[in-house]
Amino acid sequence: MKVRSIPAQITTVEDKIAGNLNLTQILLLMIPVFWLMIVYTLFSPSMNFVWYKLPVFLLVGVPSLILALRIKEKIVLHWLVILLRFNTRPRYYLFNKNDGFLRTMDIISLDKIKSKTTVKSPGKEKPQTSNVPVSLSDLVRLEGLLTNPKYSLSIKSQKKGALYVAFEQKQK
């Protein structure tokens, strides 16, 4: 009775097309054949063998044959791709949490704000807010209201993000 082992990872098994050659190796070996056909037909004298056509053919044929060789169950082309990826990867990884890359930052200069003219659209108007400087005496009175036990502060939010703040006098 014949016993065959089934590999655990089917994706790692290469498909052999002709003998011990896979598709990549066959394509690498076909490139010199097509190159020879192009050189033989296009270079003058056309369709005749001339000695200067041989080095032109070998210029493509020898590297293609070398790339199709197997070393440790991988073809040389795969080894070159691995080395290329290793050598082109970044060597140092720097992390800076203050980096602005791929962040949306709103940087507005004061000159642009002053030069813009606002055009009102006929749609819904948004409530306008103003940035009025607050004096120190107003801040002291506000702190007095917040710390006074006679008054309570209530903050209510609405669906559309509106925030209502109210001071109420507590009833005894």
Tab-separated table of C-alpha atoms in Angstrom:
chain	number	residue	atom	x	y	z
A	1	MET	CA	0.000	0.000	0.000
A	2	LYS	CA	1.410	3.399	-1.027
A	3	VAL	CA	1.577	6.129	1.595
A	4	ARG	CA	1.799	9.775	0.595
A	5	SER	CA	2.399	12.676	2.915
A	6	ILE	CA	0.145	15.680	2.480
A	7	PRO	CA	1.867	18.983	3.271
A	8	ALA	CA	0.321	21.105	6.020
A	9	GLN	CA	0.752	24.321	4.052
A	10	ILE	CA	-0.484	23.780	0.523
A	11	THR	CA	0.479	27.348	-0.432
A	12	THR	CA	4.181	26.611	0.054
A	13	VAL	CA	4.229	23.746	-2.446
A	14	GLU	CA	5.391	24.868	-5.890
A	15	ASP	CA	3.663	23.607	-9.000
A	16	LYS	CA	6.076	21.739	-11.241
A	17	ILE	CA	5.192	22.110	-14.896
A	18	ALA	CA	7.943	20.373	-16.837
A	19	GLY	CA	10.274	18.077	-14.924
A	20	ASN	CA	11.629	20.052	-11.969
A	21	LEU	CA	10.853	23.479	-13.476
A	22	ASN	CA	8.117	25.780	-12.236
A	23	LEU	CA	6.350	28.530	-14.201
A	24	THR	CA	8.801	31.277	-13.230
A	25	GLN	CA	11.780	29.237	-14.388
A	26	ILE	CA	10.100	28.386	-17.688
A	27	LEU	CA	9.325	32.073	-18.306
A	28	LEU	CA	12.918	33.013	-17.469
A	29	LEU	CA	14.153	30.404	-19.950
A	30	MET	CA	11.713	31.612	-22.638
A	31	ILE	CA	12.981	35.220	-22.534
A	32	PRO	CA	16.283	34.385	-24.336
A	33	VAL	CA	14.398	32.426	-26.995
A	34	PHE	CA	12.192	35.415	-27.831
A	35	TRP	CA	15.217	37.732	-27.652
A	36	LEU	CA	17.110	35.484	-30.087
A	37	MET	CA	14.143	35.599	-32.469
A	38	ILE	CA	14.052	39.420	-32.327
A	39	VAL	CA	17.813	39.767	-32.811
A	40	TYR	CA	17.864	37.218	-35.648
A	41	THR	CA	15.045	38.902	-37.579
A	42	LEU	CA	15.579	42.621	-36.960
A	43	PHE	CA	19.354	43.065	-37.023
A	44	SER	CA	20.905	43.233	-40.479
A	45	PRO	CA	21.475	41.045	-42.438
A	46	SER	CA	18.071	39.812	-41.495
A	47	MET	CA	17.430	36.072	-41.153
A	48	ASN	CA	21.157	35.291	-41.484
A	49	PHE	CA	23.642	34.319	-38.800
A	50	VAL	CA	26.376	36.899	-38.226
A	51	TRP	CA	28.940	36.719	-35.411
A	52	TYR	CA	28.024	40.100	-33.896
A	53	LYS	CA	24.507	38.776	-33.137
A	54	LEU	CA	25.906	36.155	-30.740
A	55	PRO	CA	27.116	38.599	-28.007
A	56	VAL	CA	23.830	40.514	-28.272
A	57	PHE	CA	21.986	37.263	-27.660
A	58	LEU	CA	24.333	36.234	-24.823
A	59	LEU	CA	23.791	39.631	-23.164
A	60	VAL	CA	20.238	38.525	-22.322
A	61	GLY	CA	20.622	34.741	-22.363
A	62	VAL	CA	23.311	34.291	-19.678
A	63	PRO	CA	21.636	36.443	-16.972
A	64	SER	CA	18.328	34.742	-17.695
A	65	LEU	CA	19.878	31.295	-17.249
A	66	ILE	CA	21.562	32.385	-14.001
A	67	LEU	CA	18.282	33.788	-12.636
A	68	ALA	CA	16.518	30.479	-13.389
A	69	LEU	CA	18.937	28.379	-11.277
A	70	ARG	CA	17.804	26.896	-7.959
A	71	ILE	CA	19.669	27.461	-4.700
A	72	LYS	CA	18.192	25.908	-1.531
A	73	GLU	CA	14.832	25.218	-3.216
A	74	LYS	CA	14.430	28.845	-4.370
A	75	ILE	CA	15.353	30.304	-7.704
A	76	VAL	CA	18.012	33.017	-7.832
A	77	LEU	CA	15.430	35.601	-8.926
A	78	HIS	CA	13.538	35.143	-5.631
A	79	TRP	CA	16.789	35.516	-3.671
A	80	LEU	CA	17.528	38.773	-5.509
A	81	VAL	CA	14.027	40.087	-4.744
A	82	ILE	CA	14.520	39.263	-1.054
A	83	LEU	CA	17.900	41.038	-0.990
A	84	LEU	CA	16.492	44.050	-2.825
A	85	ARG	CA	13.600	44.396	-0.370
A	86	PHE	CA	15.987	44.055	2.566
A	87	ASN	CA	18.363	46.700	1.246
A	88	THR	CA	15.630	49.193	0.341
A	89	ARG	CA	13.736	49.018	3.619
A	90	PRO	CA	14.200	51.830	6.146
A	91	ARG	CA	16.995	51.293	8.640
A	92	TYR	CA	15.780	53.548	11.430
A	93	TYR	CA	12.232	53.931	12.662
A	94	LEU	CA	11.635	57.214	14.434
A	95	PHE	CA	8.517	57.834	16.431
A	96	ASN	CA	7.508	61.371	17.195
A	97	LYS	CA	4.086	61.853	18.689
A	98	ASN	CA	4.208	65.526	17.711
A	99	ASP	CA	4.603	64.674	14.044
A	100	GLY	CA	2.031	66.264	11.772
A	101	PHE	CA	2.104	63.556	9.099
A	102	LEU	CA	-1.419	62.387	8.085
A	103	ARG	CA	-3.043	64.640	10.660
A	104	THR	CA	-5.609	67.250	9.863
A	105	MET	CA	-4.503	70.510	11.384
A	106	ASP	CA	-6.301	73.785	10.972
A	107	ILE	CA	-3.662	76.499	10.776
A	108	ILE	CA	-5.243	79.854	10.124
A	109	SER	CA	-3.250	83.042	9.876
A	110	LEU	CA	-4.742	86.303	11.081
A	111	ASP	CA	-4.080	87.974	7.743
A	112	LYS	CA	-6.327	85.487	5.942
A	113	ILE	CA	-9.139	85.977	8.476
A	114	LYS	CA	-9.070	89.761	8.082
A	115	SER	CA	-8.938	89.613	4.288
A	116	LYS	CA	-11.839	87.148	3.908
A	117	THR	CA	-15.236	88.576	3.123
A	118	THR	CA	-18.156	86.573	4.383
A	119	VAL	CA	-21.025	85.818	2.043
A	120	LYS	CA	-24.232	84.783	3.784
A	121	SER	CA	-26.048	81.859	2.270
A	122	PRO	CA	-29.847	81.806	2.208
A	123	GLY	CA	-29.878	78.611	4.328
A	124	LYS	CA	-29.989	78.300	8.108
A	125	GLU	CA	-27.922	80.828	9.951
A	126	LYS	CA	-25.604	79.607	12.653
A	127	PRO	CA	-25.519	81.464	15.945
A	128	GLN	CA	-22.569	83.794	16.025
A	129	THR	CA	-20.159	83.639	18.904
A	130	SER	CA	-17.758	86.354	19.803
A	131	ASN	CA	-14.504	86.127	21.627
A	132	VAL	CA	-14.798	88.897	24.172
A	133	PRO	CA	-11.913	89.210	26.606
A	134	VAL	CA	-13.024	88.406	30.155
A	135	SER	CA	-11.838	90.714	32.925
A	136	LEU	CA	-10.400	89.493	36.198
A	137	SER	CA	-13.309	90.884	38.223
A	138	ASP	CA	-15.785	88.866	36.114
A	139	LEU	CA	-13.778	85.703	36.768
A	140	VAL	CA	-13.809	86.380	40.526
A	141	ARG	CA	-17.597	86.862	40.479
A	142	LEU	CA	-18.019	83.643	38.477
A	143	GLU	CA	-15.916	81.742	40.993
A	144	GLY	CA	-18.063	83.171	43.769
A	145	LEU	CA	-21.211	81.911	42.020
A	146	LEU	CA	-19.741	78.442	41.506
A	147	THR	CA	-18.634	78.041	45.111
A	148	ASN	CA	-21.732	79.599	46.672
A	149	PRO	CA	-23.989	76.860	48.142
A	150	LYS	CA	-27.125	78.949	47.461
A	151	TYR	CA	-26.785	78.509	43.705
A	152	SER	CA	-26.555	75.410	41.537
A	153	LEU	CA	-25.054	75.053	38.100
A	154	SER	CA	-26.860	72.957	35.485
A	155	ILE	CA	-25.461	72.005	32.096
A	156	LYS	CA	-27.729	70.403	29.494
A	157	SER	CA	-26.734	69.247	26.022
A	158	GLN	CA	-29.123	69.015	23.097
A	159	LYS	CA	-29.140	66.674	20.084
A	160	LYS	CA	-27.324	68.973	17.691
A	161	GLY	CA	-24.486	69.733	20.079
A	162	ALA	CA	-25.956	72.841	21.682
A	163	LEU	CA	-24.932	73.333	25.289
A	164	TYR	CA	-27.194	75.208	27.737
A	165	VAL	CA	-25.682	76.451	30.993
A	166	ALA	CA	-27.875	77.878	33.744
A	167	PHE	CA	-27.400	79.107	37.324
A	168	GLU	CA	-30.371	78.421	39.545
A	169	GLN	CA	-31.056	79.476	43.085
A	170	LYS	CA	-31.690	76.514	45.346
A	171	GLN	CA	-34.980	76.470	47.183
A	172	LYS	CA	-35.081	75.571	50.818
